[in-house]
Tab-separated table of C-alpha atoms in Angstrom:
chain	number	residue	atom	x	y	z
M	129	MET	CA	-7.431	-0.012	30.974
M	130	MET	CA	-6.787	3.601	29.998
M	131	LYS	CA	-3.286	3.225	31.373
M	132	LYS	CA	-2.431	0.687	28.696
M	133	PHE	CA	-3.379	3.190	26.026
M	134	PHE	CA	0.061	4.730	26.294
M	135	ASN	CA	2.064	1.509	26.527
M	136	ILE	CA	4.048	2.601	23.507
M	137	LEU	CA	3.816	6.174	22.370
M	138	ASN	CA	5.764	7.782	19.581
M	139	ILE	CA	5.347	11.483	19.038
M	140	LEU	CA	6.662	13.300	16.016
M	141	LEU	CA	7.016	16.989	16.766
M	142	VAL	CA	8.348	19.615	14.401
M	143	VAL	CA	9.955	22.510	16.250
M	144	THR	CA	11.727	24.909	13.864
M	145	THR	CA	14.318	22.609	12.243
M	146	LEU	CA	13.983	19.669	14.657
M	147	LEU	CA	12.337	16.355	13.841
M	148	ILE	CA	11.630	14.484	17.053
M	149	PRO	CA	10.230	10.945	17.317
M	150	VAL	CA	9.628	10.095	20.984
M	151	GLU	CA	9.108	6.633	22.389
M	152	ALA	CA	7.815	6.171	25.922
M	153	LEU	CA	7.795	2.609	27.175
M	154	ALA	CA	5.854	1.075	30.039
M	155	ALA	CA	6.600	-2.344	31.459
M	156	ASP	CA	3.476	-4.012	30.046
M	157	SER	CA	3.199	-3.766	26.256
M	158	ASN	CA	0.621	-6.465	25.532
M	159	ASP	CA	-1.709	-4.023	23.810
M	160	ILE	CA	0.620	-3.326	20.905
M	161	THR	CA	-1.335	-4.048	17.767
M	162	SER	CA	0.142	-6.483	15.265
M	163	ALA	CA	-0.544	-5.677	11.633
M	164	ASP	CA	-1.425	-7.321	8.371
M	165	VAL	CA	-0.489	-4.792	5.722
M	166	VAL	CA	-0.592	-4.911	1.935
M	167	ILE	CA	1.586	-2.351	0.190
M	168	LEU	CA	0.523	-1.621	-3.375
M	169	VAL	CA	3.429	-0.418	-5.497
M	170	ASP	CA	2.608	1.502	-8.672
M	171	PHE	CA	4.158	-0.323	-11.647
M	172	SER	CA	2.237	1.536	-14.356
M	173	GLY	CA	4.072	2.819	-17.393
M	174	SER	CA	4.182	6.389	-16.066
M	175	ILE	CA	6.271	5.371	-13.076
M	176	THR	CA	9.391	5.390	-15.257
M	177	ASN	CA	8.743	8.883	-16.659
M	178	ASP	CA	10.543	10.476	-13.724
M	179	ILE	CA	13.592	8.793	-12.168
M	180	ARG	CA	12.505	10.086	-8.751
M	181	TYR	CA	9.360	7.948	-8.767
M	182	PRO	CA	10.801	4.407	-8.824
M	183	GLU	CA	13.617	5.534	-6.529
M	184	ALA	CA	11.067	6.845	-4.031
M	185	GLU	CA	9.160	3.558	-4.067
M	186	LYS	CA	12.385	1.594	-3.641
M	187	LYS	CA	13.433	3.655	-0.642
M	188	ALA	CA	9.975	3.348	0.885
M	189	LEU	CA	10.233	-0.448	0.749
M	190	LEU	CA	13.819	-0.545	2.015
M	191	ASN	CA	12.806	1.733	4.895
M	192	LEU	CA	10.344	-0.903	6.119
M	193	VAL	CA	13.196	-2.637	7.943
M	194	ASN	CA	13.448	0.438	10.179
M	195	VAL	CA	9.882	0.039	11.443
M	196	ASP	CA	9.639	-1.455	14.932
M	197	TRP	CA	7.005	-3.937	13.803
M	198	PRO	CA	4.766	-5.434	16.499
M	199	LYS	CA	5.250	-9.164	17.004
M	200	GLY	CA	3.152	-11.306	14.662
M	201	SER	CA	2.856	-8.699	11.913
M	202	GLN	CA	2.694	-9.771	8.267
M	203	ILE	CA	3.289	-7.872	5.064
M	204	ALA	CA	2.510	-8.390	1.382
M	205	ILE	CA	3.984	-6.266	-1.380
M	206	LEU	CA	2.018	-6.212	-4.628
M	207	ALA	CA	2.853	-4.473	-7.893
M	208	PHE	CA	-0.044	-3.068	-9.875
M	209	GLY	CA	-0.772	-1.400	-13.182
M	210	ALA	CA	-3.718	-2.457	-15.372
M	211	SER	CA	-4.626	-5.667	-17.158
M	212	ASP	CA	-3.404	-5.812	-20.743
M	213	SER	CA	-4.456	-8.540	-23.210
M	214	ARG	CA	-1.499	-7.880	-25.521
M	215	ASN	CA	1.630	-10.036	-25.576
M	216	GLY	CA	0.014	-12.957	-23.826
M	217	GLY	CA	-1.779	-10.852	-21.247
M	218	LYS	CA	-0.687	-9.221	-18.014
M	219	PRO	CA	-2.659	-9.168	-14.762
M	220	SER	CA	-3.440	-5.868	-13.088
M	221	THR	CA	-1.764	-6.914	-9.832
M	222	PHE	CA	0.833	-9.496	-8.823
M	223	PRO	CA	2.892	-10.278	-5.690
M	224	MET	CA	6.506	-9.099	-5.675
M	225	CYS	CA	7.906	-10.856	-2.620
M	226	SER	CA	5.834	-13.950	-1.977
M	227	GLU	CA	7.174	-16.912	-0.009
M	228	ASN	CA	6.165	-20.403	-1.097
M	229	GLY	CA	3.378	-18.835	-3.109
M	230	GLN	CA	2.020	-16.888	-0.141
M	231	PRO	CA	2.047	-13.091	-0.616
M	232	LEU	CA	1.592	-12.349	3.108
M	233	ARG	CA	4.787	-13.168	4.967
M	234	SER	CA	6.188	-12.478	8.401
M	235	VAL	CA	8.070	-9.236	8.925
M	236	GLU	CA	10.743	-11.193	10.798
M	237	ASN	CA	14.026	-11.304	8.875
M	238	MET	CA	12.630	-8.808	6.379
M	239	SER	CA	16.107	-7.427	5.782
M	240	ASN	CA	17.019	-10.741	4.122
M	241	TRP	CA	14.553	-10.332	1.271
M	242	ILE	CA	13.289	-6.762	0.979
M	243	ASP	CA	16.304	-5.535	-0.996
M	244	GLN	CA	15.787	-8.072	-3.775
M	245	CYS	CA	12.123	-7.137	-3.910
M	246	ALA	CA	12.811	-3.404	-4.150
M	247	GLN	CA	15.314	-3.696	-6.985
M	248	ILE	CA	12.725	-4.759	-9.564
M	249	ILE	CA	10.716	-1.543	-9.167
M	250	GLY	CA	10.686	0.392	-12.418
M	251	THR	CA	12.010	-2.528	-14.457
M	252	LYS	CA	8.772	-4.309	-15.438
M	253	PRO	CA	5.815	-1.974	-16.022
M	254	VAL	CA	2.428	-3.677	-15.691
M	255	GLY	CA	0.648	-2.235	-18.697
M	256	PRO	CA	0.492	1.474	-19.473
M	257	ASN	CA	-2.368	2.333	-17.101
M	258	THR	CA	-3.345	2.503	-13.426
M	259	ASP	CA	-6.146	0.348	-12.053
M	260	HIS	CA	-6.601	1.354	-8.406
M	261	ASN	CA	-9.829	-0.634	-8.285
M	262	LYS	CA	-8.351	-4.060	-9.042
M	263	ALA	CA	-5.263	-3.333	-6.939
M	264	ILE	CA	-7.265	-2.425	-3.828
M	265	HIS	CA	-9.695	-5.300	-4.459
M	266	THR	CA	-6.808	-7.778	-4.592
M	267	ALA	CA	-5.352	-6.355	-1.390
M	268	VAL	CA	-8.681	-6.480	0.460
M	269	ASP	CA	-9.303	-10.101	-0.596
M	270	LEU	CA	-5.819	-11.030	0.579
M	271	LEU	CA	-6.393	-9.473	4.001
M	272	LEU	CA	-9.816	-11.102	4.335
M	273	ASN	CA	-8.181	-14.505	3.889
M	274	SER	CA	-5.455	-13.862	6.436
M	275	SER	CA	-5.378	-16.218	9.418
M	276	ASN	CA	-3.762	-13.556	11.587
M	277	GLU	CA	-6.312	-12.727	14.291
M	278	ASN	CA	-6.533	-9.578	16.409
M	279	SER	CA	-4.436	-7.538	14.029
M	280	SER	CA	-4.850	-4.200	12.317
M	281	LYS	CA	-5.474	-4.768	8.635
M	282	PHE	CA	-4.701	-2.000	6.217
M	283	VAL	CA	-3.736	-1.205	2.635
M	284	LEU	CA	-1.060	1.291	1.656
M	285	LEU	CA	-1.493	2.479	-1.927
M	286	MET	CA	1.574	4.158	-3.439
M	287	THR	CA	0.687	5.787	-6.744
M	288	ASP	CA	1.907	8.511	-9.074
M	289	GLY	CA	-1.302	8.910	-11.067
M	290	LYS	CA	-5.065	8.732	-11.243
M	291	LEU	CA	-7.344	5.773	-11.868
M	292	ASP	CA	-7.047	5.135	-15.597
M	293	VAL	CA	-7.749	1.616	-16.834
M	294	ASP	CA	-7.644	2.044	-20.599
M	295	ASN	CA	-7.109	5.377	-22.360
M	296	LEU	CA	-4.819	4.235	-25.174
M	297	ASN	CA	-6.095	0.991	-26.647
M	298	PRO	CA	-9.189	-1.117	-25.910
M	299	VAL	CA	-7.173	-4.050	-24.597
M	300	ASN	CA	-8.090	-4.225	-20.886
M	301	PRO	CA	-10.142	-7.443	-20.492
M	302	ASP	CA	-11.404	-6.509	-16.996
M	303	TYR	CA	-13.891	-3.941	-18.333
M	304	ILE	CA	-15.983	-3.377	-21.452
M	305	GLY	CA	-16.876	-0.414	-23.641
M	306	THR	CA	-14.970	2.733	-24.488
M	307	SER	CA	-12.059	4.025	-22.413
M	308	GLU	CA	-14.395	6.417	-20.602
M	309	GLU	CA	-16.915	3.658	-19.943
M	310	LYS	CA	-14.161	1.410	-18.570
M	311	ASP	CA	-12.953	4.127	-16.219
M	312	ASN	CA	-16.516	4.647	-14.999
M	313	GLN	CA	-16.946	0.908	-14.436
M	314	ALA	CA	-13.747	0.766	-12.386
M	315	ILE	CA	-14.751	3.745	-10.248
M	316	GLU	CA	-18.270	2.404	-9.674
M	317	GLU	CA	-16.967	-1.034	-8.700
M	318	LEU	CA	-14.428	0.498	-6.339
M	319	PHE	CA	-16.944	2.695	-4.502
M	320	THR	CA	-19.954	0.358	-4.507
M	321	GLU	CA	-18.256	-2.997	-3.911
M	322	VAL	CA	-14.583	-2.885	-2.925
M	323	LEU	CA	-14.450	-0.008	-0.439
M	324	PRO	CA	-17.710	-1.026	1.310
M	325	LEU	CA	-16.242	-4.535	1.694
M	326	ALA	CA	-13.149	-3.021	3.272
M	327	ARG	CA	-15.249	-0.867	5.610
M	328	GLU	CA	-17.408	-3.825	6.657
M	329	ASN	CA	-14.290	-5.759	7.675
M	330	GLY	CA	-12.346	-2.903	9.252
M	331	ILE	CA	-9.679	-2.795	6.542
M	332	GLN	CA	-8.225	0.698	6.346
M	333	ILE	CA	-7.164	2.263	3.041
M	334	TRP	CA	-4.288	4.757	3.113
M	335	PRO	CA	-3.479	6.246	-0.328
M	336	VAL	CA	-0.094	7.942	-0.655
M	337	GLY	CA	0.123	9.954	-3.856
M	338	PHE	CA	3.105	11.552	-5.531
M	339	GLY	CA	3.473	13.045	-8.991
M	340	ASP	CA	0.454	13.919	-11.150
M	341	VAL	CA	-2.221	12.469	-8.871
M	342	ASN	CA	-5.921	13.175	-8.699
M	343	ARG	CA	-6.231	14.553	-5.157
M	344	ILE	CA	-10.029	14.423	-5.096
M	345	GLU	CA	-9.978	10.802	-6.185
M	346	LEU	CA	-7.429	9.698	-3.567
M	347	ASN	CA	-9.160	11.720	-0.864
M	348	GLY	CA	-12.283	9.695	-1.577
M	349	TYR	CA	-10.685	6.277	-1.071
M	350	ALA	CA	-9.667	6.540	2.582
M	351	PRO	CA	-12.956	7.559	4.266
M	352	GLU	CA	-14.897	4.867	2.398
M	353	GLY	CA	-12.736	2.060	3.807
M	354	GLY	CA	-12.424	0.727	7.359
M	355	GLN	CA	-12.266	3.137	10.287
M	356	PRO	CA	-10.815	2.841	13.815
M	357	GLY	CA	-13.368	1.683	16.360
M	358	PRO	CA	-14.314	3.625	19.512
M	359	ASP	CA	-11.914	1.565	21.628
M	360	SER	CA	-8.994	1.820	19.207
M	361	CYS	CA	-5.725	3.355	20.375
M	362	GLN	CA	-5.356	4.858	16.883
M	363	ARG	CA	-5.708	8.637	17.022
M	364	GLU	CA	-5.849	9.515	13.318
M	365	ILE	CA	-8.500	8.300	10.883
M	366	PRO	CA	-7.410	7.053	7.440
M	367	ARG	CA	-6.746	9.806	4.939
M	368	ALA	CA	-4.959	10.398	1.660
M	369	VAL	CA	-1.414	11.739	1.845
M	370	ILE	CA	0.013	13.744	-1.048
M	371	ALA	CA	3.783	13.938	-0.829
M	372	GLU	CA	6.891	14.810	-2.756
M	373	PRO	CA	8.620	11.628	-3.991
M	374	GLU	CA	11.514	12.229	-1.591
M	375	ASP	CA	9.108	12.176	1.363
M	376	LEU	CA	7.495	8.859	0.465
M	377	PRO	CA	9.578	6.678	2.865
M	378	TYR	CA	8.805	8.999	5.767
M	379	GLU	CA	5.072	9.100	5.027
M	380	ILE	CA	4.818	5.304	4.705
M	381	ASN	CA	6.678	4.823	7.997
M	382	LYS	CA	4.462	7.392	9.673
M	383	ILE	CA	1.242	5.663	8.588
M	384	ILE	CA	2.445	2.251	9.747
M	385	ARG	CA	3.349	3.603	13.169
M	386	GLN	CA	-0.038	5.312	13.430
M	387	VAL	CA	-2.142	2.276	12.529
M	388	THR	CA	-0.155	-0.139	14.718
M	389	CYS	CA	-0.470	2.299	17.634
M	390	LEU	CA	3.280	2.735	17.841
M	391	ALA	CA	2.903	6.404	17.118
M	392	GLU	CA	1.024	9.591	17.574
M	393	TYR	CA	2.110	12.394	15.279
M	394	ILE	CA	1.816	16.046	16.175
M	395	GLN	CA	2.877	18.780	13.770
M	396	SER	CA	3.059	21.832	16.046
M	397	ASN	CA	5.107	23.734	18.597
M	398	GLU	CA	3.294	22.104	21.492
M	399	PRO	CA	5.300	20.311	24.199
M	400	ILE	CA	5.806	16.555	24.099
M	401	VAL	CA	3.490	14.925	26.636
M	402	LEU	CA	4.873	11.804	28.305
M	403	PRO	CA	2.648	9.536	30.448
M	404	ASP	CA	3.389	9.437	34.163
M	405	PHE	CA	3.750	5.638	34.227
M	406	ALA	CA	6.473	5.291	31.569
M	407	ASP	CA	9.558	3.376	32.716
M	408	LYS	CA	11.747	4.761	29.973
M	409	ALA	CA	11.639	7.348	27.192
M	410	LYS	CA	13.770	7.428	24.075
M	411	ILE	CA	13.919	10.599	21.997
M	412	ASN	CA	15.486	10.516	18.539
M	413	VAL	CA	16.114	14.008	17.251
M	414	LYS	CA	17.037	14.724	13.645
M	415	HIS	CA	18.699	18.113	13.387
M	416	PRO	CA	21.101	20.170	11.263
M	417	GLU	CA	24.740	19.101	11.290
M	418	GLY	CA	26.331	19.834	14.662
M	419	GLU	CA	23.334	21.670	16.144
M	420	THR	CA	22.893	21.583	19.929
M	421	PHE	CA	19.624	21.695	21.859
M	422	GLN	CA	18.098	21.103	25.285
M	423	ILE	CA	15.285	18.873	26.457
M	424	GLN	CA	13.521	20.372	29.458
M	425	GLY	CA	11.222	18.366	31.720
M	426	PRO	CA	8.139	19.458	33.669
M	427	SER	CA	10.089	19.475	36.954
M	428	GLY	CA	12.832	21.723	35.603
M	429	GLU	CA	15.226	18.960	34.625
M	430	VAL	CA	17.463	19.859	31.667
M	431	ILE	CA	19.226	17.473	29.295
M	432	GLU	CA	21.876	18.856	26.941
M	433	SER	CA	22.301	17.082	23.613
M	434	GLY	CA	23.291	17.420	19.974
M	435	GLY	CA	26.512	18.928	18.717
M	436	VAL	CA	27.566	15.957	16.579
M	437	GLY	CA	26.136	14.644	13.320
M	438	THR	CA	22.524	15.065	12.239
M	439	GLU	CA	20.741	12.728	14.659
M	440	SER	CA	20.890	12.377	18.443
M	441	THR	CA	19.295	9.772	20.700
M	442	ILE	CA	18.431	10.635	24.300
M	443	GLU	CA	17.243	7.995	26.770
M	444	ILE	CA	15.464	9.050	29.966
M	445	GLU	CA	14.936	6.546	32.783
M	446	ASN	CA	11.650	6.936	34.697
M	447	PRO	CA	10.773	10.276	33.090
M	448	THR	CA	8.540	12.686	34.945
M	449	GLY	CA	5.045	12.603	33.502
M	450	GLY	CA	3.901	15.778	31.836
M	451	ASN	CA	5.101	18.301	29.255
M	452	TRP	CA	8.635	18.030	27.876
M	453	GLN	CA	10.008	20.752	25.639
M	454	ILE	CA	12.680	20.723	22.937
M	455	ILE	CA	14.664	23.979	22.975
């Protein structure tokens, strides 16, 4: 059973200027974990204050087509801001890319619809504020009602700000009292009702913040949600990620690969460890223009690569198990 743990292994290793995702494949890949994922896209008014913010969210969504999604995975993309009773009322959260009224849809043929979904980011703010509570609650409820069995269920929260449900005008119908009292209500509901519900049902919360975020706040969301079980192939527990807007696509991709057990990420100068039962290894190396490098195996084998462009792919048939080094 332990052998299957490494059926698919991606390792991201940073060695000086190299960025190396490694994929080692064994013949039997039945243990790959399908995923039900809800991506919450910040549509609050502040998202348009910096042109980098909506562009980062767009690229993060478009980059989803580059994820090697496990078979049977489903995805929902929801925009969120805060409820606003003005101008006929706006909900705090709404689906961006639903199909026949169903927010969760298969990742198959995603390239046919994700572009249209991404283009509306930054064009229709959902109120001036940011209600993480209602957004996460909506996502958790959606995942609880999913019919997809034996899948990893997780929420990816992309946000440029802190929880703030009503600091301008008393028009948010989801809470009562002053702006401060409304914020306190949202926080209390999130930590006493929503996150415990997620934890009880194994739904992981991964906040990804960029811009003027409240780090303490986001750091509190992840550990209160679902956690990997003792038999999970997932190596990293949920945590908040604070990133530059330009790094958002990479961070989202990284989290998805981690939770679906397609990846293990190591940020160090340690060697890449490949299992001894892998039938094939694929190493994608991102490097400076025209740079050359070597990949050295544990038995002394040397593979020369690079020299053209900024990305090189090396495939190794029946690689020797053990430590491989990028030089």
